[in-house]
Amino acid sequence: MTELLDGLLQASVWLSVATLVLAAARPLLLRLGGAALAYRSWWLLPLMLIAPYLPLPPLPITETAPVMAMASALRAPAVPTDTSQWPLLLLTVWLLGAVGTACLGWRAQRRFEHALGALQPRGDGSWQASGDPGLPALVGLWRPRIVVGPDFEQRFSPAEQDLILRHEHSHRRHGDPWANAVLALLRCVFWFHPLLPWAARRFLRDQELACDARTVDPHPALRRLYATALLKAQLVHPVAPMACHWRSQPMLKERIAMLKEHKRRTVPWLTGQMMVIGLCVGMGTVAWAGQGSAVAAASGIGGRAVVADRTAIAHRMPPPSYPKIAVEQRIVGKVVVRVDVDADGKATDVRVLDASPAGVFDDATVAAAKQWTFEPAIRNGKAVASALKIPVTFAMDDEESAP
């Protein structure tokens, strides 16, 4: 339970970092490579969320002296338990918020699809709806379809219709429905994050601006016609979370302003892609390395070699509480755990390597090990991360064997 909450907290921090980095880098990316380059930079967001959970290089494991947990066989003492309900309460609140957000999104999507009415295939490969809850749009995830309104031919000229269909085809070719699905998932998981609403709005705007640029950049002479088509279609209906809408009233001015500017890219296409890749890889590496302190200290960089290397030393290791059920049934056993110790001497990760009997003492051992503190390992005069293999023995005081 606490592991899930810790993971959410860590992911929220990296989500904040990624959002702030993108907010700072976006004006430069727009100036150098245009809307398409700014849209590609949003790959940084999922990468920063995944990178901290990629495995680090294995740490050398050092075995230490065993820890003994004793319980009386004559009378079962009161076993201290953690009565704090905060982790359970926080997890419940998060789960309710995630489910509630998912239900609201699903309801909006279903309302949109229901308002489409009957769909009729058209000769150009698109579909015509009997209702207009915000069309034209690319609807669907597995097999997305371009859906236009019942007055599509009357409202737009043939040339404007062609531009609109090109726009929606561009959404489909570049997988934008899947990007919107990932965004919907992030909204459910991080419904509490204060920066996510801004990031979601900015992402969807960059998606539309990038699609506009892909549609009209090959044909600069059609920019005025494209702007006219945008002005004819003003969105007055609620949008669906899983659809790519041609009409987007909140950013209409921004889209038309982008069409009017039409500045040439300052950097070539390949250079722009390398910039985005470098940004994503660099920040992803920071997030990946941020799982803990450096695995090994830099040798001989700006310092002198120190001979007094050592492994991590136990500082405070109170034994785990003896499980009540094990006391009542007079169960004894042994658990071997791996404890990752960071450069500050704190236990960052605890894993059960072996347990006998399995499942009886595991939770108590892990809970206790997370509270242990150590003197960190020393390499070349610097504190570094390390790993310890610690056996924990659970025994009844009348069954303790002689050394």
Coordinates of C-alpha atoms in Angstrom, one line a residue:
M1 CA 0.0 0.0 0.0
T2 CA 2.7 2.5 1.0
E3 CA 4.7 1.4 -2.0
L4 CA 1.9 2.5 -4.3
L5 CA 1.6 5.8 -2.6
D6 CA 5.4 6.3 -2.8
G7 CA 5.3 5.5 -6.4
L8 CA 2.5 8.0 -7.1
L9 CA 4.4 10.7 -5.2
Q10 CA 7.6 10.0 -7.1
A11 CA 5.7 10.0 -10.4
S12 CA 3.9 13.3 -9.5
V13 CA 7.3 15.0 -8.9
W14 CA 8.7 13.9 -12.3
L15 CA 5.4 14.9 -13.9
S16 CA 5.9 18.4 -12.5
V17 CA 9.5 18.5 -13.7
A18 CA 8.6 17.4 -17.2
T19 CA 5.7 19.9 -17.4
L20 CA 7.9 22.8 -16.3
V21 CA 10.7 21.8 -18.7
L22 CA 8.2 21.7 -21.6
A23 CA 6.7 25.0 -20.6
A24 CA 10.1 26.6 -20.7
A25 CA 11.3 24.9 -23.9
R26 CA 8.1 25.3 -25.9
P27 CA 8.7 28.9 -27.1
L28 CA 12.2 28.0 -28.3
L29 CA 11.0 24.9 -30.1
L30 CA 8.2 26.8 -31.8
R31 CA 10.6 29.5 -33.0
L32 CA 13.2 26.9 -34.3
G33 CA 11.0 24.1 -35.7
G34 CA 7.4 25.2 -35.6
A35 CA 4.3 23.5 -34.1
A36 CA 5.2 20.0 -35.2
L37 CA 8.4 20.1 -33.3
A38 CA 6.7 21.5 -30.2
Y39 CA 4.1 18.7 -30.4
R40 CA 6.8 16.0 -30.6
S41 CA 8.5 17.3 -27.4
W42 CA 5.5 16.0 -25.4
W43 CA 7.1 12.5 -25.7
L44 CA 9.1 13.8 -22.7
L45 CA 6.0 13.5 -20.4
P46 CA 5.5 9.7 -20.6
L47 CA 9.2 9.1 -20.8
M48 CA 9.8 10.9 -17.5
L49 CA 7.1 8.8 -15.9
I50 CA 8.6 5.5 -17.1
A51 CA 12.3 6.2 -16.7
P52 CA 12.4 6.2 -12.8
Y53 CA 11.1 2.6 -12.9
L54 CA 13.6 1.2 -15.3
P55 CA 16.1 -1.1 -13.6
L56 CA 19.4 0.3 -12.3
P57 CA 22.7 -1.6 -12.7
P58 CA 22.8 -4.3 -10.0
L59 CA 24.5 -3.3 -6.8
P60 CA 27.1 -5.5 -5.1
I61 CA 25.4 -7.3 -2.2
T62 CA 27.2 -7.6 1.1
E63 CA 26.1 -10.1 3.8
T64 CA 25.7 -8.8 7.3
A65 CA 25.1 -10.3 10.7
P66 CA 21.6 -11.7 11.3
V67 CA 18.8 -9.9 13.1
M68 CA 16.9 -11.8 15.8
A69 CA 13.2 -11.4 16.5
M70 CA 12.1 -13.1 19.7
A71 CA 8.6 -13.9 21.1
S72 CA 7.7 -15.6 24.4
A73 CA 6.2 -19.1 24.1
L74 CA 4.8 -18.9 27.6
R75 CA 2.7 -15.8 27.1
A76 CA 2.0 -13.8 24.0
P77 CA 3.0 -10.2 24.5
A78 CA 1.1 -7.4 23.0
V79 CA 2.4 -7.0 19.5
P80 CA 2.8 -3.4 18.5
T81 CA 1.0 -2.7 15.3
D82 CA 0.8 0.3 13.1
T83 CA -2.6 1.7 13.8
S84 CA -2.2 4.6 11.4
Q85 CA -5.0 4.6 8.8
W86 CA -3.5 7.4 6.7
P87 CA -2.1 5.2 4.0
L88 CA -5.4 3.4 3.6
L89 CA -7.3 6.6 3.6
L90 CA -5.1 8.3 1.1
L91 CA -5.2 5.3 -1.2
T92 CA -9.0 5.2 -1.0
V93 CA -9.3 8.9 -1.8
W94 CA -6.9 8.5 -4.8
L95 CA -8.8 5.4 -6.0
L96 CA -12.2 7.2 -5.8
G97 CA -10.8 10.2 -7.6
A98 CA -9.3 8.0 -10.4
V99 CA -12.6 6.0 -10.8
G100 CA -14.7 9.2 -10.7
T101 CA -12.5 10.9 -13.4
A102 CA -12.7 7.8 -15.6
C103 CA -16.5 7.6 -15.2
L104 CA -16.8 11.3 -16.2
G105 CA -14.6 10.8 -19.3
W106 CA -16.5 7.6 -20.3
R107 CA -19.8 9.4 -19.9
A108 CA -18.7 12.4 -22.0
Q109 CA -17.5 10.0 -24.7
R110 CA -20.7 8.0 -24.7
R111 CA -22.8 11.2 -24.8
F112 CA -20.8 12.3 -27.8
E113 CA -21.1 9.0 -29.7
H114 CA -24.9 8.8 -28.9
A115 CA -25.4 12.3 -30.3
L116 CA -23.9 11.3 -33.6
G117 CA -26.9 9.3 -34.4
A118 CA -26.9 7.0 -37.4
L119 CA -23.7 6.9 -39.5
Q120 CA -23.8 6.6 -43.3
P121 CA -20.7 5.8 -45.4
R122 CA -19.6 8.4 -47.9
G123 CA -17.8 7.9 -51.2
D124 CA -14.6 9.7 -49.9
G125 CA -14.1 7.1 -47.1
S126 CA -15.6 9.3 -44.4
W127 CA -18.9 8.8 -42.5
Q128 CA -21.8 11.2 -42.3
A129 CA -23.7 11.5 -39.0
S130 CA -27.3 12.4 -38.6
G131 CA -26.4 14.6 -35.6
D132 CA -23.7 17.2 -35.0
P133 CA -22.3 17.1 -31.5
G134 CA -19.0 18.8 -32.7
L135 CA -18.1 17.6 -36.2
P136 CA -16.0 17.0 -38.3
A137 CA -13.9 14.7 -36.0
L138 CA -11.8 11.6 -36.0
V139 CA -13.7 9.2 -33.8
G140 CA -12.6 5.9 -32.4
L141 CA -9.4 4.3 -31.1
W142 CA -8.9 0.8 -32.7
R143 CA -10.5 1.7 -36.0
P144 CA -10.8 5.5 -36.1
R145 CA -13.3 6.9 -38.5
I146 CA -13.6 10.4 -40.0
V147 CA -17.2 11.6 -39.2
V148 CA -18.7 14.7 -40.7
G149 CA -21.9 16.5 -39.9
P150 CA -25.2 16.3 -41.8
D151 CA -24.6 19.8 -43.4
F152 CA -21.0 19.1 -44.4
E153 CA -21.6 19.7 -48.1
Q154 CA -23.7 22.7 -47.6
R155 CA -21.4 24.5 -45.1
F156 CA -18.1 23.9 -46.9
S157 CA -17.0 24.2 -50.5
P158 CA -15.4 21.2 -52.2
A159 CA -11.9 22.6 -51.7
E160 CA -12.6 23.3 -48.0
Q161 CA -14.0 19.8 -47.6
D162 CA -10.8 18.4 -49.1
L163 CA -8.6 20.3 -46.6
I164 CA -10.7 19.2 -43.6
L165 CA -10.5 15.6 -44.7
R166 CA -6.7 15.9 -45.1
H167 CA -6.5 17.3 -41.6
E168 CA -8.3 14.4 -40.1
H169 CA -6.3 11.9 -42.2
S170 CA -3.2 13.5 -40.8
H171 CA -4.5 12.9 -37.2
R172 CA -5.0 9.2 -38.0
R173 CA -1.7 8.7 -39.7
H174 CA 0.2 10.1 -36.8
G175 CA -1.6 8.1 -34.1
D176 CA -3.2 11.1 -32.4
P177 CA -6.2 9.1 -31.1
W178 CA -3.7 6.9 -29.1
A179 CA -2.0 10.0 -27.8
N180 CA -5.4 11.2 -26.6
A181 CA -6.0 7.8 -24.9
V182 CA -2.7 8.1 -23.0
L183 CA -3.7 11.6 -21.9
A184 CA -7.1 10.3 -20.7
L185 CA -5.3 7.6 -18.7
L186 CA -2.9 10.2 -17.2
R187 CA -5.9 12.4 -16.2
C188 CA -7.4 9.4 -14.3
V189 CA -4.2 8.5 -12.5
F190 CA -3.0 12.0 -11.7
W191 CA -6.4 13.7 -11.2
F192 CA -5.0 15.4 -8.2
H193 CA -2.0 17.0 -9.9
P194 CA -2.3 20.8 -10.2
L195 CA -0.2 21.1 -13.3
L196 CA -1.9 18.4 -15.4
P197 CA -5.0 20.4 -16.5
W198 CA -2.7 23.0 -18.0
A199 CA -0.5 20.4 -19.6
A200 CA -3.5 18.6 -21.1
R201 CA -4.8 21.8 -22.6
R202 CA -1.4 22.8 -24.0
F203 CA -0.9 19.3 -25.4
L204 CA -4.2 19.3 -27.3
R205 CA -3.5 22.7 -28.6
D206 CA -0.1 21.7 -29.9
Q207 CA -1.7 18.6 -31.4
E208 CA -4.1 20.7 -33.4
L209 CA -1.4 23.3 -34.4
A210 CA 0.9 20.5 -35.5
C211 CA -1.9 18.9 -37.6
D212 CA -2.7 22.3 -39.2
A213 CA 1.0 22.8 -40.1
R214 CA 1.3 19.3 -41.6
T215 CA -1.9 19.9 -43.7
V216 CA -1.1 23.4 -45.1
D217 CA 2.7 23.6 -45.1
P218 CA 3.1 21.7 -48.4
H219 CA 0.5 24.1 -50.0
P220 CA 1.2 27.6 -48.7
A221 CA -1.3 29.1 -51.2
L222 CA -4.2 27.3 -49.4
R223 CA -3.6 29.0 -46.1
R224 CA -6.3 31.6 -46.6
L225 CA -8.8 28.9 -47.7
Y226 CA -7.9 26.9 -44.6
A227 CA -8.5 29.8 -42.3
T228 CA -11.8 30.4 -43.9
A229 CA -12.8 26.8 -43.3
L230 CA -11.8 27.2 -39.6
L231 CA -14.0 30.4 -39.3
K232 CA -17.0 28.6 -40.7
A233 CA -16.8 25.9 -38.1
Q234 CA -17.0 27.2 -34.6
L235 CA -17.4 24.5 -31.9
V236 CA -20.4 25.2 -29.7
H237 CA -20.8 21.6 -28.4
P238 CA -18.9 19.8 -25.6
V239 CA -16.0 17.9 -27.0
A240 CA -15.3 14.2 -26.5
P241 CA -12.1 13.1 -24.7
M242 CA -11.3 10.4 -27.3
A243 CA -11.9 12.3 -30.5
C244 CA -9.8 14.6 -32.6
H245 CA -12.0 17.6 -33.4
W246 CA -11.6 19.8 -36.5
R247 CA -13.4 22.6 -34.6
S248 CA -11.7 23.9 -31.5
Q249 CA -13.2 27.2 -30.5
P250 CA -10.9 28.0 -27.5
M251 CA -7.8 28.0 -29.7
L252 CA -9.3 29.4 -32.9
K253 CA -7.4 32.7 -32.7
E254 CA -4.2 30.8 -32.1
R255 CA -4.7 28.5 -35.1
I256 CA -5.4 31.4 -37.5
A257 CA -2.5 33.4 -36.1
M258 CA -0.2 30.5 -36.8
L259 CA -1.5 30.4 -40.4
K260 CA -0.9 34.1 -40.9
E261 CA 2.7 34.0 -39.6
H262 CA 4.0 31.1 -41.7
K263 CA 7.6 31.6 -40.8
R264 CA 10.3 29.3 -42.2
R265 CA 11.9 27.0 -39.8
T266 CA 15.2 28.2 -38.4
V267 CA 16.7 24.8 -38.1
P268 CA 16.4 21.8 -40.6
W269 CA 13.9 19.1 -39.9
L270 CA 16.6 16.5 -38.9
T271 CA 18.3 19.0 -36.5
G272 CA 14.9 19.7 -34.8
Q273 CA 14.3 16.0 -34.3
M274 CA 17.7 15.6 -32.8
M275 CA 16.9 18.5 -30.4
V276 CA 13.8 16.8 -29.2
I277 CA 15.5 13.4 -28.9
G278 CA 18.3 15.0 -26.9
L279 CA 15.9 16.7 -24.6
C280 CA 13.9 13.5 -24.0
V281 CA 17.0 11.3 -23.5
G282 CA 18.7 13.8 -21.3
M283 CA 15.8 14.4 -19.0
G284 CA 14.9 10.7 -19.0
T285 CA 18.4 9.8 -17.9
V286 CA 18.1 12.3 -15.1
A287 CA 14.9 10.6 -14.0
W288 CA 16.4 7.2 -14.3
A289 CA 19.5 8.1 -12.3
G290 CA 17.3 9.8 -9.8
Q291 CA 16.1 6.5 -8.4
G292 CA 18.9 6.8 -5.9
S293 CA 22.3 8.2 -5.5
A294 CA 25.1 7.3 -7.9
V295 CA 25.9 3.6 -7.9
A296 CA 29.6 4.2 -7.9
A297 CA 31.6 7.3 -7.1
A298 CA 33.6 9.1 -9.7
S299 CA 37.1 7.8 -9.3
G300 CA 39.9 10.4 -9.1
I301 CA 37.8 13.3 -10.4
G302 CA 38.6 16.5 -8.5
G303 CA 39.8 14.6 -5.4
R304 CA 42.4 12.3 -4.0
A305 CA 42.2 8.6 -3.5
V306 CA 41.2 7.4 -0.1
V307 CA 42.2 3.9 1.0
A308 CA 39.6 3.5 3.8
D309 CA 36.8 2.0 1.7
R310 CA 34.1 0.1 3.5
T311 CA 30.7 -1.5 3.1
A312 CA 27.6 -0.2 4.6
I313 CA 27.4 -0.5 8.4
A314 CA 24.3 -1.0 10.4
H315 CA 23.4 2.1 12.5
R316 CA 19.9 1.3 13.9
M317 CA 18.2 -2.0 13.1
P318 CA 15.4 -2.7 15.6
P319 CA 14.0 -6.2 15.1
P320 CA 10.6 -6.6 13.4
S321 CA 7.5 -7.2 15.4
Y322 CA 6.6 -10.8 15.8
P323 CA 3.3 -11.4 13.9
K324 CA 0.5 -12.2 16.3
I325 CA -0.7 -15.2 14.4
A326 CA 2.8 -16.7 14.5
V327 CA 3.0 -16.2 18.2
E328 CA -0.4 -17.9 18.8
Q329 CA 0.6 -20.8 16.6
R330 CA 4.2 -20.9 17.9
I331 CA 5.6 -20.6 14.4
V332 CA 9.4 -19.9 13.9
G333 CA 11.2 -19.2 10.7
K334 CA 13.7 -17.1 8.8
V335 CA 13.6 -14.4 6.2
V336 CA 16.5 -13.2 4.0
V337 CA 16.0 -9.7 2.6
R338 CA 18.0 -7.5 0.3
V339 CA 18.2 -3.9 1.4
D340 CA 19.3 -1.2 -1.0
V341 CA 21.1 1.6 1.0
D342 CA 21.5 5.0 -0.6
A343 CA 24.4 7.4 0.0
D344 CA 22.6 8.9 3.0
G345 CA 22.3 5.6 4.8
K346 CA 18.6 5.1 4.2
A347 CA 16.9 2.0 3.1
T348 CA 15.5 2.8 -0.4
D349 CA 14.2 -0.6 -1.4
V350 CA 13.6 -3.9 0.4
R351 CA 13.0 -7.2 -1.3
V352 CA 12.5 -10.7 0.2
L353 CA 15.1 -13.1 -1.3
D354 CA 14.0 -16.2 0.8
A355 CA 11.4 -16.9 3.4
S356 CA 10.7 -20.0 5.5
P357 CA 7.8 -20.5 6.0
A358 CA 6.8 -18.4 3.0
G359 CA 4.4 -15.5 3.6
V360 CA 4.3 -15.6 7.4
F361 CA 7.1 -13.2 8.3
D362 CA 7.6 -11.4 5.0
D363 CA 5.5 -8.3 5.6
A364 CA 6.8 -7.7 9.2
T365 CA 10.4 -8.0 8.0
V366 CA 9.9 -5.6 5.1
A367 CA 8.1 -3.1 7.2
A368 CA 10.9 -3.1 9.8
A369 CA 13.7 -3.1 7.2
K370 CA 12.4 0.1 5.7
Q371 CA 13.0 1.9 9.0
W372 CA 16.6 0.7 9.4
T373 CA 19.4 3.2 9.1
F374 CA 23.0 2.6 8.1
E375 CA 26.4 4.2 7.8
P376 CA 26.7 4.3 4.0
A377 CA 29.3 2.4 2.1
I378 CA 32.5 4.4 1.2
R379 CA 34.3 4.2 -2.2
N380 CA 37.3 6.5 -2.9
G381 CA 36.4 8.7 0.1
K382 CA 32.7 9.2 -1.0
A383 CA 29.5 7.8 0.3
V384 CA 27.9 5.6 -2.4
A385 CA 24.8 3.4 -2.7
S386 CA 25.2 -0.3 -1.9
A387 CA 23.1 -3.4 -1.1
L388 CA 23.0 -5.6 2.0
K389 CA 21.8 -9.2 2.3
I390 CA 20.4 -9.5 5.8
P391 CA 19.0 -12.7 7.4
V392 CA 16.2 -12.2 10.0
T393 CA 15.5 -15.1 12.4
F394 CA 12.1 -15.4 14.2
A395 CA 12.3 -17.7 17.2
M396 CA 10.4 -18.4 20.4
D397 CA 12.5 -17.8 23.5
D398 CA 12.1 -21.3 24.9
E399 CA 13.2 -22.8 21.6
E400 CA 16.4 -20.8 21.0
S401 CA 19.2 -23.2 20.3
A402 CA 22.6 -22.9 21.7
P403 CA 25.3 -21.3 19.6

